[in-house]
Structures are given as C-alpha cells and as structure tokens.
CSV table of C-alpha atoms in Angstrom, one decimal:
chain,number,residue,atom,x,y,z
A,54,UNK,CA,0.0,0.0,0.0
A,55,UNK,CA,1.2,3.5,-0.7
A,56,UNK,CA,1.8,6.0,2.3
A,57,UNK,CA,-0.7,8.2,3.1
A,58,UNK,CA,0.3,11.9,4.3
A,59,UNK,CA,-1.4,13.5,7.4
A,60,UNK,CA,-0.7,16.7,7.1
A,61,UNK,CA,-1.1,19.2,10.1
A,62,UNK,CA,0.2,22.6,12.2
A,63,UNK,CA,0.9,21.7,15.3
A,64,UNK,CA,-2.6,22.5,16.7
A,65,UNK,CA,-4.0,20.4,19.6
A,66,UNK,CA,-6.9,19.5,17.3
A,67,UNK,CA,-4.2,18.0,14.9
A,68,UNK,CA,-2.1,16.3,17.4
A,69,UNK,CA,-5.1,14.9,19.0
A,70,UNK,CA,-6.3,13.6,15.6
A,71,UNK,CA,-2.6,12.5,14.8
A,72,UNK,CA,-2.2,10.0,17.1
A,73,UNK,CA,-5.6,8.8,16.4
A,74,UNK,CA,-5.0,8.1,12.4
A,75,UNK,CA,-1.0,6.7,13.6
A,76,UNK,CA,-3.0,4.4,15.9
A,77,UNK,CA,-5.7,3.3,13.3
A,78,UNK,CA,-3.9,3.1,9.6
A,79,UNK,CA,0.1,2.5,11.3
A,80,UNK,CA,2.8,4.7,11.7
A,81,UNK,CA,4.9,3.1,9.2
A,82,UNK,CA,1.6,3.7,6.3
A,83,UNK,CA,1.9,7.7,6.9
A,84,UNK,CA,4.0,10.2,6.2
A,85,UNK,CA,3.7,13.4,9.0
A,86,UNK,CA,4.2,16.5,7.2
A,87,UNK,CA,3.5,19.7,10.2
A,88,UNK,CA,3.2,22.8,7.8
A,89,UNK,CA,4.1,25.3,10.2
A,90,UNK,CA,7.2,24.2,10.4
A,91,UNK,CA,8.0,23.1,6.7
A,92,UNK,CA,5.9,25.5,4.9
A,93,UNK,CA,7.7,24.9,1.3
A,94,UNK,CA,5.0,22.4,1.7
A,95,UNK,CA,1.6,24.4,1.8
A,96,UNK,CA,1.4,25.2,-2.0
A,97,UNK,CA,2.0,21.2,-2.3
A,98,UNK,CA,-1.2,20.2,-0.1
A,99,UNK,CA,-3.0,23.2,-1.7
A,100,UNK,CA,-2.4,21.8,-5.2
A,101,UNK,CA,-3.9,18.5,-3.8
A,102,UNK,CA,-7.1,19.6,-2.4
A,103,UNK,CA,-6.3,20.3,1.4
A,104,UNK,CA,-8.4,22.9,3.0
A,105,UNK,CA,-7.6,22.8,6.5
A,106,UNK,CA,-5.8,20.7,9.0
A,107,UNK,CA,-5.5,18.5,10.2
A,108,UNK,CA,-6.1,16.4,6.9
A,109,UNK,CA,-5.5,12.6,5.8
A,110,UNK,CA,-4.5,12.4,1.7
A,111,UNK,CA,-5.3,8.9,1.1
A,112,UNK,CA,-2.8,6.9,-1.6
A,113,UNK,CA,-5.6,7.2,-4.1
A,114,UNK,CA,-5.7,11.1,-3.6
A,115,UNK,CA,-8.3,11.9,-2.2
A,116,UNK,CA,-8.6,14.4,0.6
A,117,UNK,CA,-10.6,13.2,4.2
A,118,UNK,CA,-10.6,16.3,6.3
A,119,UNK,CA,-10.7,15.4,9.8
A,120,UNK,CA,-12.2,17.9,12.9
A,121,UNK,CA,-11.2,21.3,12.0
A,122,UNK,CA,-8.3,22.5,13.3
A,123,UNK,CA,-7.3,25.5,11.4
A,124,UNK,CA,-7.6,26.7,7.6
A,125,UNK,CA,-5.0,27.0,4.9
A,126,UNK,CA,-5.0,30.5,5.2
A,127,UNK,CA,-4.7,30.1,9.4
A,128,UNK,CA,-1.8,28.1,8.4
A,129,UNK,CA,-0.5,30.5,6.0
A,130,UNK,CA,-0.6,33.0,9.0
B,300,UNK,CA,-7.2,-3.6,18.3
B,301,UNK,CA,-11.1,-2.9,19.2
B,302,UNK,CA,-13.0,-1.9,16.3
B,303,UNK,CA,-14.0,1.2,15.2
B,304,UNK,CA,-17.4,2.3,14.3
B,305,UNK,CA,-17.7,4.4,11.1
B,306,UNK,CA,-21.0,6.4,11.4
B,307,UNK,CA,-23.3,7.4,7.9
B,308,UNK,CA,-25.9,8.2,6.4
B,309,UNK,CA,-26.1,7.1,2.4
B,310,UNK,CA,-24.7,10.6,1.2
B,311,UNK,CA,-22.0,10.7,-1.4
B,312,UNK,CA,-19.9,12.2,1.1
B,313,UNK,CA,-20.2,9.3,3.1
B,314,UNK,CA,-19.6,6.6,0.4
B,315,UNK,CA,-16.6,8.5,-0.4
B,316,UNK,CA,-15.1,8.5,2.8
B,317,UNK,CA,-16.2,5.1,3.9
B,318,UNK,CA,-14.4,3.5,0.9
B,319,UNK,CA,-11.0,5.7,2.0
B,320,UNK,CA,-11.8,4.4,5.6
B,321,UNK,CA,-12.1,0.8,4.8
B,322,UNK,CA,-9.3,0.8,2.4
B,323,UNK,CA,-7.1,2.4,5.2
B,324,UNK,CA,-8.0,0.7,8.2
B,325,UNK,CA,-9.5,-2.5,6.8
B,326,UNK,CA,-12.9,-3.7,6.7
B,327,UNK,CA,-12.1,-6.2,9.8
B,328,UNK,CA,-11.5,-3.7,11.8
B,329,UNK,CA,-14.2,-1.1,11.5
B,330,UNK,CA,-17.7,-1.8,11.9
B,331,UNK,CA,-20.2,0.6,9.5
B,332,UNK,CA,-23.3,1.7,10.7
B,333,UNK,CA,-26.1,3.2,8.5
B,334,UNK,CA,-27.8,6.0,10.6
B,335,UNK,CA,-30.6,6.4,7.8
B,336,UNK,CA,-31.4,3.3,8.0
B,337,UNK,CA,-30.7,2.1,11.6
B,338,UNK,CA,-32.2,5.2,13.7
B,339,UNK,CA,-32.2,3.3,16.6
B,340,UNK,CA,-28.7,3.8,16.5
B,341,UNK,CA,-28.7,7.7,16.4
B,342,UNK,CA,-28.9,8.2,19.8
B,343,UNK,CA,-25.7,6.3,20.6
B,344,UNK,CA,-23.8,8.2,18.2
B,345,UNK,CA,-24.5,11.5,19.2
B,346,UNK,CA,-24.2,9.9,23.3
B,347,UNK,CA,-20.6,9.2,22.1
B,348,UNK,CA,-19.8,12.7,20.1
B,349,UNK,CA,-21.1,12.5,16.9
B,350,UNK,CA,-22.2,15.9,15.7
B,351,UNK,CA,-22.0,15.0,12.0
B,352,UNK,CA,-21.4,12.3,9.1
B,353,UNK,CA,-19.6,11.0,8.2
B,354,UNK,CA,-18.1,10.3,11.2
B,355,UNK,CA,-15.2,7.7,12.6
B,356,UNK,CA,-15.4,7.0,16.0
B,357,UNK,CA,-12.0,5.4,17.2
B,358,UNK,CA,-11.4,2.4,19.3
B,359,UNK,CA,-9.9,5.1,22.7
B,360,UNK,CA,-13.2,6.5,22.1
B,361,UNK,CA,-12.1,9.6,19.9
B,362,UNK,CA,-14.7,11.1,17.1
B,363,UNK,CA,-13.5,12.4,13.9
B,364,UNK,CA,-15.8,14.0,11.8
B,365,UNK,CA,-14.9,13.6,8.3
B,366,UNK,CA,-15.3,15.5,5.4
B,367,UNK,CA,-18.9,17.0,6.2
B,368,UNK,CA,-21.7,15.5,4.4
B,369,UNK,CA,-24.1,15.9,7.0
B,370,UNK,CA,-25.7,17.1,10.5
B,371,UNK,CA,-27.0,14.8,13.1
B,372,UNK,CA,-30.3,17.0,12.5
B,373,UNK,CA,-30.1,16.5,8.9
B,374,UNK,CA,-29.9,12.5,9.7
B,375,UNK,CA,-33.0,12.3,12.3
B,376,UNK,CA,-34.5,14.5,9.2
C-alpha cells in the first residue's frame, strides 16, 4: 500500500487527531508533514485539495478532512 | 485492536469516505453503521460525540468527523 500523508500545524486538534490516524492506519503507512514548520509544503497540499488541518491524503488522492483544526489560510498566517 | 465504528448516512460524502476508511484501516476492523437506516442507532452516536457524518469513532473513544456531508439534525430528518 502506498503511504498516506497527514498533514497538520501543530494545533491540539491536529495532534489529537494524529495520534488517532498513527493508531488506526500505522505509523509506518503515513507520512507526518507539520506545515508550520516546513511551509515549502503548503502550495503542495493546496495543489492537492487540502483545505484545513489536520487532513489525511489517502494513496488514491483523495482528501478526508478530519475535525477542524485550522484553515489553509490560518496556516499561512 | 477494538474496532471502530464508522457512522453514515447514504450521502455521497459518506460513500466516499467510507471506501477511503475501509481501504485504510480495513474492513475487519471497522464496523459501519447506517444512521438512515438504523435510527435506533442515532442516539448512541450522538451519546458518544457525533455531531456529523460522516463520522469515525476510534477504538480510545475519539470522534473524527470527516469531510462533512451531513448534521446529526439533517440525519433524524
């Protein structure tokens, strides 16, 4: 299976929902990306669909936002 | 692991996501439940934290509300 990528800021709504999706789908199945801290990276979850964090891109694509945490533009600061 | 329990109600929202759901965490281990047509069931969800579907509700007891296809209200219609 291809790695998933759970992408969040460092919010206690992502955290929270972090360890919930390491727990469920695997640590070694995801990839962690925390966009406040490597923020080359926003234009790439943009570009995929991401919204607001925290988010889970599934290996197909598509884009399963979890409890709101913060927007893109949040994020963006 | 316990099971999760993967709350919907028939929208295409809900499809979507419980396809990505199953595909992540595997169909053993999350049981789906059909709020539109089990009711009965409505009152546990929203007793546990559901405010929306479609809605994961981990084994530790967490909710995440997925992409939102639909309020609890909406569901009891």
């Amino acid at each position: 299976m291809s790695k998933s990528i759970f992408y969040h800021a460092g919010c206690p709504v992502c955290i929270s929902a972090e360890h919930d999706i390491v727990n469920l789908i695997g640590n070694q199945n995801v990839d962690i990306v925390h966009l406040g801290e490597h923020e080359s990276q926003i234009a790439k979850a943009e570009a995929v669909g991401v919204k607001s964090v925290p988010a889970l891109v599934t290996p197909n694509g598509n884009v399963l936002h979890l409890n709101f945490g913060a927007s893109m533009a949040d994020v963006k600061g």
